[in-house]
Short mmCIF file of C-alpha atoms (C1' of nucleotides) in Angstrom, two decimals:
data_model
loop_
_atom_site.label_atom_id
_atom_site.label_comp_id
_atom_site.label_asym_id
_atom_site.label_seq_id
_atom_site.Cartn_x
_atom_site.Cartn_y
_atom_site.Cartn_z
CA UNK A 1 -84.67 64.67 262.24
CA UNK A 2 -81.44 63.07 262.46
CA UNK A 3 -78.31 64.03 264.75
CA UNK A 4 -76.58 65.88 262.43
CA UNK A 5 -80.00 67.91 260.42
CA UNK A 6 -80.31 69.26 264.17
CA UNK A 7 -80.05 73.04 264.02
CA UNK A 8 -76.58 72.85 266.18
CA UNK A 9 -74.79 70.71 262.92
CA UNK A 10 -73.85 73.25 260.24
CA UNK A 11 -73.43 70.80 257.85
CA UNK A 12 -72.09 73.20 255.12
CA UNK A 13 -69.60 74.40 257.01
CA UNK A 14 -68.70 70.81 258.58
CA UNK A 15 -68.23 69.73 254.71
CA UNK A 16 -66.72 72.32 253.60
CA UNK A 17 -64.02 71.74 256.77
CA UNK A 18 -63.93 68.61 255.46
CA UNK A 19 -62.83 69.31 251.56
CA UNK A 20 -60.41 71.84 252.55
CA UNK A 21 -58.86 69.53 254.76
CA UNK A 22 -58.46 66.99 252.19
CA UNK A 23 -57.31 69.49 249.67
CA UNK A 24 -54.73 70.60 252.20
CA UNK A 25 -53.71 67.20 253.26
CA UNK A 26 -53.50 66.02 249.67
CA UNK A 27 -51.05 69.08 248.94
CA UNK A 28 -48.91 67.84 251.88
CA UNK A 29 -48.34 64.61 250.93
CA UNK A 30 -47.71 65.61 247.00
CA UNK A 31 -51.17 62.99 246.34
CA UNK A 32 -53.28 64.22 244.00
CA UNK A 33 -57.02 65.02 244.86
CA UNK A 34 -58.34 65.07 241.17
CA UNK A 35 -61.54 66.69 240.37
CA UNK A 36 -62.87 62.92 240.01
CA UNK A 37 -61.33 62.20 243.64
CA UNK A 38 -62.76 65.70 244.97
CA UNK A 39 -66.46 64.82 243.76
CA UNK A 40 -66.45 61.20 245.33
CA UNK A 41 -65.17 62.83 248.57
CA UNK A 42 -67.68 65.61 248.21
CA UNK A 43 -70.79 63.39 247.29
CA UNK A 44 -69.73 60.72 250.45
CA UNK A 45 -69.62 64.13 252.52
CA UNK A 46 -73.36 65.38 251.25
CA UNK A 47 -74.46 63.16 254.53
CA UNK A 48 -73.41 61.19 257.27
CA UNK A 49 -74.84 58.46 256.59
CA UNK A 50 -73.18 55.66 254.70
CA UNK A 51 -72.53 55.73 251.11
CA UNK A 52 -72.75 52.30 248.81
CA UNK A 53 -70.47 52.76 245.57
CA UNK A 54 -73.56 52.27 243.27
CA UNK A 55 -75.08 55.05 244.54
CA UNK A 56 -72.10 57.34 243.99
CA UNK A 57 -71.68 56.13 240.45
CA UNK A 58 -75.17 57.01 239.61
CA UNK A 59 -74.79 60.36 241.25
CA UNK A 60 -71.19 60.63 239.54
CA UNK A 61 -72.43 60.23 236.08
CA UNK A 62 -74.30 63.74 235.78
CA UNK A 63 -71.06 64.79 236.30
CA UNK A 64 -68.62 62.15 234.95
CA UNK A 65 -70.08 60.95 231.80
CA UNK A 66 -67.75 57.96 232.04
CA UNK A 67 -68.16 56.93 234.84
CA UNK A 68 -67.93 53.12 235.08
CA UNK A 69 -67.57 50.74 238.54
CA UNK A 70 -63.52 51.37 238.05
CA UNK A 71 -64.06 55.08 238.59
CA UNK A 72 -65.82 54.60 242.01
CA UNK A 73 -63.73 51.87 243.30
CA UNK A 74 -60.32 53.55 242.38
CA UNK A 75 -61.61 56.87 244.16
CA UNK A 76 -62.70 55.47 247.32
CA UNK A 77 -59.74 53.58 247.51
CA UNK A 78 -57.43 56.57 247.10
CA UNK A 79 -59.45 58.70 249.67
CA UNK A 80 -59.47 55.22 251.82
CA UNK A 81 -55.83 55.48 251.75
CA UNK A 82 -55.59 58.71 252.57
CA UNK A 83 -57.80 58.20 255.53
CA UNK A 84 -60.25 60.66 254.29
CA UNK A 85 -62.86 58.15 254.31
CA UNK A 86 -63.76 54.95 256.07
CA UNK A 87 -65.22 51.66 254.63
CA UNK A 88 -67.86 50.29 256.55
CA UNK A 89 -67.67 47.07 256.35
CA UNK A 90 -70.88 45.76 257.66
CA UNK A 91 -72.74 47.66 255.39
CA UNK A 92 -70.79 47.48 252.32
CA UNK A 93 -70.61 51.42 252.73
CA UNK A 94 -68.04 54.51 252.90
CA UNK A 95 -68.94 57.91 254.83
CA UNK A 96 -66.21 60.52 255.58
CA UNK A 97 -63.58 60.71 258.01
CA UNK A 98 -62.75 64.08 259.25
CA UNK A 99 -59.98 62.82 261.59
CA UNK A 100 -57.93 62.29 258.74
CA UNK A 101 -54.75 64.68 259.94
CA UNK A 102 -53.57 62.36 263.00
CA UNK A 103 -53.25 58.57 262.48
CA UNK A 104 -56.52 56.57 264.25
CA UNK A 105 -58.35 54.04 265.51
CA UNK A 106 -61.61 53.89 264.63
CA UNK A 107 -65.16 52.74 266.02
CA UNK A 108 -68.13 53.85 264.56
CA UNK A 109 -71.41 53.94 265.86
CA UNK A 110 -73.77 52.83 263.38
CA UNK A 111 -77.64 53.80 263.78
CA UNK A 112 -80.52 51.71 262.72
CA UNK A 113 -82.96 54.11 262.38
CA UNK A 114 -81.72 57.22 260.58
CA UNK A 115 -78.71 55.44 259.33
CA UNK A 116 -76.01 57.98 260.43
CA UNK A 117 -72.45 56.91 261.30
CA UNK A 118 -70.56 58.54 263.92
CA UNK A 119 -66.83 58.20 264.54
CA UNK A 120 -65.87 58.51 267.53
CA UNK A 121 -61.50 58.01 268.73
CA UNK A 122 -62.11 56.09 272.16
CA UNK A 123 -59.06 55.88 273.83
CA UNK A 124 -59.99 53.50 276.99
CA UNK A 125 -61.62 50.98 274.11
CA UNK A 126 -58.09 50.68 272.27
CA UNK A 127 -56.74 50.49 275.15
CA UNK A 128 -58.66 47.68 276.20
CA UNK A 129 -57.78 46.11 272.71
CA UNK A 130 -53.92 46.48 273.42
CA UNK A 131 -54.03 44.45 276.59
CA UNK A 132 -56.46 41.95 275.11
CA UNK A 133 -54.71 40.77 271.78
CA UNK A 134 -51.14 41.30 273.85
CA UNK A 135 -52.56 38.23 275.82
CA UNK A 136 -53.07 36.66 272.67
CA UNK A 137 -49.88 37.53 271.49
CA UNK A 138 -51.50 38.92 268.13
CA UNK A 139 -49.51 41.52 266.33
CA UNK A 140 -52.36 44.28 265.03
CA UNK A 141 -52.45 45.06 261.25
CA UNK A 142 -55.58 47.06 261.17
CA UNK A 143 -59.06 47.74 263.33
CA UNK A 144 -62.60 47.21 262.61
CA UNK A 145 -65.42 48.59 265.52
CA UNK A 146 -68.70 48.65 263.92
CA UNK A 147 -71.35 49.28 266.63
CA UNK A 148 -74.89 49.09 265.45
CA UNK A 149 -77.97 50.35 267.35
CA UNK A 150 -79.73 53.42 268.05
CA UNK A 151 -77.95 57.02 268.37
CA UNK A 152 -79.06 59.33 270.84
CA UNK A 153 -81.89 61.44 268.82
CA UNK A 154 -83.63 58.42 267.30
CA UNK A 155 -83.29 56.56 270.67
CA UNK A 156 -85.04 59.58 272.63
CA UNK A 157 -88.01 59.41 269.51
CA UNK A 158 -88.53 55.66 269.67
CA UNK B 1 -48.38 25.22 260.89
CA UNK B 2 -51.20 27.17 262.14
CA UNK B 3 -51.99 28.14 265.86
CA UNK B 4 -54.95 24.97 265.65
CA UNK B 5 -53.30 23.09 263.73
CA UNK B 6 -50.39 22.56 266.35
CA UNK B 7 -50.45 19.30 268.20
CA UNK B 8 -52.23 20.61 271.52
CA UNK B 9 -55.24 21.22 269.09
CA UNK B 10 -57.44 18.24 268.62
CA UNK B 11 -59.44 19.22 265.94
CA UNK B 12 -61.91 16.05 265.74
CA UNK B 13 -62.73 16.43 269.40
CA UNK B 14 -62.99 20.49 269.08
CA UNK B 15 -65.83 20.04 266.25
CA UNK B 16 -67.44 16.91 268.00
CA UNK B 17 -67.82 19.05 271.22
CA UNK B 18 -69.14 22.33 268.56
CA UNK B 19 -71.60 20.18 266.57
CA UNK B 20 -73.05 18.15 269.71
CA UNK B 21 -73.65 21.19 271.35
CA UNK B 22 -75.60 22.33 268.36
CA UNK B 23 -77.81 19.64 268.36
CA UNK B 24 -78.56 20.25 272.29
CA UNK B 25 -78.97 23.91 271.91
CA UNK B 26 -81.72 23.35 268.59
CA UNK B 27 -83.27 20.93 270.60
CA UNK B 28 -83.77 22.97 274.01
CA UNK B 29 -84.96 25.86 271.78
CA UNK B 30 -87.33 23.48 269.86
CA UNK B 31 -85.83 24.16 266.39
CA UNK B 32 -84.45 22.38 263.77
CA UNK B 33 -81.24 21.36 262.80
CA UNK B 34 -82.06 19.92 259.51
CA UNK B 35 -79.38 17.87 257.38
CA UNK B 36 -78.83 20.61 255.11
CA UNK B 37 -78.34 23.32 258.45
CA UNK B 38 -76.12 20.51 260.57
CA UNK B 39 -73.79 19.93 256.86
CA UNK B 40 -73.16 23.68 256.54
CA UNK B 41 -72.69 23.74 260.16
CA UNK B 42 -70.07 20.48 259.62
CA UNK B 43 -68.28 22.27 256.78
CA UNK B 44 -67.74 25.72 258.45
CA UNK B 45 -66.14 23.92 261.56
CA UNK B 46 -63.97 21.63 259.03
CA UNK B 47 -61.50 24.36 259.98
CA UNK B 48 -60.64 27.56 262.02
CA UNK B 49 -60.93 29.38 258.62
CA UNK B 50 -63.55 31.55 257.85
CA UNK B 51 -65.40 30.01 255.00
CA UNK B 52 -67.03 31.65 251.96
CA UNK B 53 -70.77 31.41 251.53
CA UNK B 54 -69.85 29.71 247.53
CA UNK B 55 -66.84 27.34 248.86
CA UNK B 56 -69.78 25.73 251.38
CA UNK B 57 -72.13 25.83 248.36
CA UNK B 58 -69.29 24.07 246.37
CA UNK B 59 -68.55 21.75 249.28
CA UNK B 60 -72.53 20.80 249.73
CA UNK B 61 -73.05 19.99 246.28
CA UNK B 62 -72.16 16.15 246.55
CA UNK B 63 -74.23 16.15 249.46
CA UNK B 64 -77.50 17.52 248.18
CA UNK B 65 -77.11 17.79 244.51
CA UNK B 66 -80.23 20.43 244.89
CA UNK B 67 -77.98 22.94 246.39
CA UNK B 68 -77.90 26.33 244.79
CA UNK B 69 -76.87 30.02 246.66
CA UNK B 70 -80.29 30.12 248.70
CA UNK B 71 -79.72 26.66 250.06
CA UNK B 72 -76.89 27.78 251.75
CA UNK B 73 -77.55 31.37 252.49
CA UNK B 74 -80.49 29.86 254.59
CA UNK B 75 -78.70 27.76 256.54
CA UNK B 76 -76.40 30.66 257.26
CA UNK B 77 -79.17 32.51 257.94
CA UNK B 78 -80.25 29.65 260.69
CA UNK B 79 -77.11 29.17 261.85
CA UNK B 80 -76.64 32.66 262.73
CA UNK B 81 -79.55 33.39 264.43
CA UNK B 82 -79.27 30.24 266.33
CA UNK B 83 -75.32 31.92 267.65
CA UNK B 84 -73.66 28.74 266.15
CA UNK B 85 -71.82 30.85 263.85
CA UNK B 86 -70.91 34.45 263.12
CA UNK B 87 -70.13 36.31 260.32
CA UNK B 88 -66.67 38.04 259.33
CA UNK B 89 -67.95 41.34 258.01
CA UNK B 90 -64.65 42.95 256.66
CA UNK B 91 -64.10 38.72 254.73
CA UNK B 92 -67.82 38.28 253.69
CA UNK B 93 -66.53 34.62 255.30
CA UNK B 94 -68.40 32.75 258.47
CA UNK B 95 -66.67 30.43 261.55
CA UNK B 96 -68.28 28.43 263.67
CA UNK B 97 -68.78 29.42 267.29
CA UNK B 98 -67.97 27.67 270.23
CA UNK B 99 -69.93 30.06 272.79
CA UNK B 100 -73.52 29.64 271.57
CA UNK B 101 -74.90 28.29 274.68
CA UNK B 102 -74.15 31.83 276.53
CA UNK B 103 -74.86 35.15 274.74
CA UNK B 104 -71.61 36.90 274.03
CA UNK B 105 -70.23 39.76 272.51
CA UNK B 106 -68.11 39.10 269.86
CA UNK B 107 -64.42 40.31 269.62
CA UNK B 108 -62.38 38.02 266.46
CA UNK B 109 -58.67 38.13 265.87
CA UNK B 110 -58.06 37.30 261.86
CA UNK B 111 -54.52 35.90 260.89
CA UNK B 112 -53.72 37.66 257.20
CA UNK B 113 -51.04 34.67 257.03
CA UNK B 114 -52.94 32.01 258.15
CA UNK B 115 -56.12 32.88 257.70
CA UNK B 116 -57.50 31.40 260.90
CA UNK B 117 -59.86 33.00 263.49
CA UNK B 118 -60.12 33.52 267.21
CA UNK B 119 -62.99 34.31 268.84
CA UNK B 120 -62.43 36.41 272.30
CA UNK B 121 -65.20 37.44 274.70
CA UNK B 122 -62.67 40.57 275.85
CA UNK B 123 -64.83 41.40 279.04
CA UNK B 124 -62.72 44.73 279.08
CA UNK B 125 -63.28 46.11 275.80
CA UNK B 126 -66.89 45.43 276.00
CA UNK B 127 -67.06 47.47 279.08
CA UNK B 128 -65.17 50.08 277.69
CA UNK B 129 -66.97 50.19 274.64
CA UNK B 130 -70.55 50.27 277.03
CA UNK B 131 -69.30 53.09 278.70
CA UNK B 132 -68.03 54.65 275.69
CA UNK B 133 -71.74 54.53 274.01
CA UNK B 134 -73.27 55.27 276.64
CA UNK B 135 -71.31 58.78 276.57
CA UNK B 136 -72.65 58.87 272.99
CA UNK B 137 -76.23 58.29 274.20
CA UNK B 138 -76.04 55.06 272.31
CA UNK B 139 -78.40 52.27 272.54
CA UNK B 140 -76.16 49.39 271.23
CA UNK B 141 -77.70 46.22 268.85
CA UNK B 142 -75.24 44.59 267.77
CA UNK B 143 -71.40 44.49 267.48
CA UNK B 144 -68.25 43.82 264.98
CA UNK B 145 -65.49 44.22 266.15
CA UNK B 146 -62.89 42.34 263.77
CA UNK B 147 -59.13 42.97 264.31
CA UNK B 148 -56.65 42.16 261.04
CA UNK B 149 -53.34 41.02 261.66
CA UNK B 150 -50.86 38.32 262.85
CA UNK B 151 -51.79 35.62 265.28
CA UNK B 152 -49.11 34.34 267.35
CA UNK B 153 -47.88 31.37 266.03
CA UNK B 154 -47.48 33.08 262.62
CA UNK B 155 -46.14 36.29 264.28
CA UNK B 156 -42.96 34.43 265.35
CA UNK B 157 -42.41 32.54 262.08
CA UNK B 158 -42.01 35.98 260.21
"C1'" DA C 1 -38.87 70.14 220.57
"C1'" DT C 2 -39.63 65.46 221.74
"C1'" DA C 3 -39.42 60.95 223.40
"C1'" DG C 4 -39.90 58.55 227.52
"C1'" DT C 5 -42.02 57.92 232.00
"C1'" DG C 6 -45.46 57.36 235.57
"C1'" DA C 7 -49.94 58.47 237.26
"C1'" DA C 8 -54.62 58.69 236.30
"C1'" DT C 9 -58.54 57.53 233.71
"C1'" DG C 10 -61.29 55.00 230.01
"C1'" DT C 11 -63.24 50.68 228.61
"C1'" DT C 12 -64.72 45.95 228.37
"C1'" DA C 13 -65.67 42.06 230.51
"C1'" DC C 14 -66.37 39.28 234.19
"C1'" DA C 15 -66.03 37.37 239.06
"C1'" DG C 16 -68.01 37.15 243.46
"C1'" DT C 17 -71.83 38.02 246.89
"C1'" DA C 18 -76.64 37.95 248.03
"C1'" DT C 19 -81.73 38.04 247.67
"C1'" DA C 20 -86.65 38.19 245.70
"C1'" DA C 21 -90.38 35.58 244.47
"C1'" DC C 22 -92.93 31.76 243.79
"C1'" DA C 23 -93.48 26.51 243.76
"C1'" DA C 24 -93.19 22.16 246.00
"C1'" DA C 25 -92.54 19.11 249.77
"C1'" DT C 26 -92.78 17.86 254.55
"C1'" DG C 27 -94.54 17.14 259.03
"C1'" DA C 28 -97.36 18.00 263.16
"C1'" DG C 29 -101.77 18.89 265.02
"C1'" DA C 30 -107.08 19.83 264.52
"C1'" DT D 1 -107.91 14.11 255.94
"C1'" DC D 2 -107.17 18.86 256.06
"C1'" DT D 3 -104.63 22.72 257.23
"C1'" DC D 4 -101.05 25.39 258.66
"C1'" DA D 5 -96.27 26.53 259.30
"C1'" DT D 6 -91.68 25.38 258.22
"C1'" DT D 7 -88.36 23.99 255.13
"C1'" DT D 8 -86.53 23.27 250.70
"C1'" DG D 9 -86.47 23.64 245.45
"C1'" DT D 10 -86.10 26.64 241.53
"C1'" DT D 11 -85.49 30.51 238.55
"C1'" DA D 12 -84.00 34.70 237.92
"C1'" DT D 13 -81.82 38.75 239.04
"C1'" DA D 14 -79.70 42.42 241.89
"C1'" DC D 15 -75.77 44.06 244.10
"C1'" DT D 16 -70.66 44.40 244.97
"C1'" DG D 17 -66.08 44.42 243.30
"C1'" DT D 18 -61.94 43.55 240.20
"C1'" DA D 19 -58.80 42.03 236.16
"C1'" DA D 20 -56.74 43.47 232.20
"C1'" DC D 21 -55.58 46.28 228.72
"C1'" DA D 22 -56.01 50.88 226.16
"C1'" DT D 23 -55.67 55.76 226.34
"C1'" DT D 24 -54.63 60.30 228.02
"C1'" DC D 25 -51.97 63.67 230.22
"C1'" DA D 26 -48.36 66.15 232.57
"C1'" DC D 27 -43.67 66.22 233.55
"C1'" DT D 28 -38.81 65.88 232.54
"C1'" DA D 29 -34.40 64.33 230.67
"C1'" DT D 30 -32.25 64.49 226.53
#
DNA sequence: ATAGTGAATGTTACAGTATAACAAATGAGA
DNA sequence: TCTCATTTGTTATACTGTAACATTCACTAT
């Protein structure tokens, strides 16, 4: 049992928070979330763990009989854009962001075992960040905080 | 002009010191630095750049004619275990590390104009970030944390 | 109406990154 | 010398991502 197949997660109702979000967010900023878009987003959203792009193109296909690399690559970059999803980049991977509505940092905690990603805001870490790369004088683009290890239900198990 | 490129830099001495404190580290911990290993090792510190696993394999090819991907994705391989380099997970690039001798966690600054990276132990962020997992109930592995922007020699030249 | 425009998608081909699996060589100790 | 573990050679392939051009579609200015 992972954190989020716990009885407390509803995870139909957290994705379906999720897609209306994105729908509603999408009709804000006159972007269009096309049925292609929507099903990338939704399929990313069917777990918490992280996604690789090959495996939503083979679970795209059923659906979009086209469905080539381009398709994939072009939808996760919109939704990346958009901030409704987040590339992992130690894993080569994409899971959903449901933060998407304010501008954020983001760390994610990463676990080994059941492979779930959590995003979490952490204020005092960015913080931290500021102070550290104003000593170094470095002017901040964007943010990468990929913490791997073990989350709190597998940790408790093992 | 890069940040270690400027004149207070002396490159030849920085590697010298990196490369003989390989060798001592590989030979307190009884393993090897083989040619092949100590060449990739060489060619990653050649600059401040992170390095492509296929440039070094381009690079290495006068130098053992053999070479092919797994040569060097071994030594990498080696070579990371061993803390004498790290991976850049958001450039699928490697630099060479100047703090092997004392565990560390990892905190790198990437120039987008320069391309060069700094490696920062950030004693504040990591203790943040240990108090923020430990919130989570997290029982932390491993970390990347890789933060994209200007460094400060570039940031004034823009 | 329709021709032009921009956004999105289709399509082909390929570039770039990484590893599996097995063979051969090497070197140190029984 | 034999044996075992480590390292390297070799072949093949899997996985990840993008360039470039064609097509479709909806909107809108004429």
């Amino acid at each position: 049992m992972t954190l989020h197949d716990s009885p407390k997660h509803n995870h139909k109702h957290c994705v379906n928070t999720a897609l209306a979000m994105a729908q509603q967010l999408c009709l804000e900023r006159g972007v269009q979330l096309t049925p292609i878009r929507y099903q990338v987003l939704e399929l990313i959203w069917a777990s918490h763990k992280a996604v690789k792009a090959y495996e939503l193109l083979e679970q795209v296909k059923p659906l979009q009989m086209a469905a080539k690399p381009p398709t994939i690559y072009r939808a996760l970059e919109f939704l990346s854009e958009q901030g409704l999803i987040h590339r992992v980049e130690s894993l080569n991977a994409f899971i959903g962001c449901r933060c998407s509505n304010a501008p954020h940092e983001q760390l994610l905690l990463i676990c080994k075992n059941c492979q779930e990603v959590e995003e979490r805001t952490a204020p005092k870490v960015m913080q931290a960040l500021s102070e550290e790369f104003n000593d170094a004088g470095f002017i901040v683009h964007s943010k990468a905080i990929e913490i791997h290890g073990l989350c709190s239900q597998c940790a408790v198990q093992l």
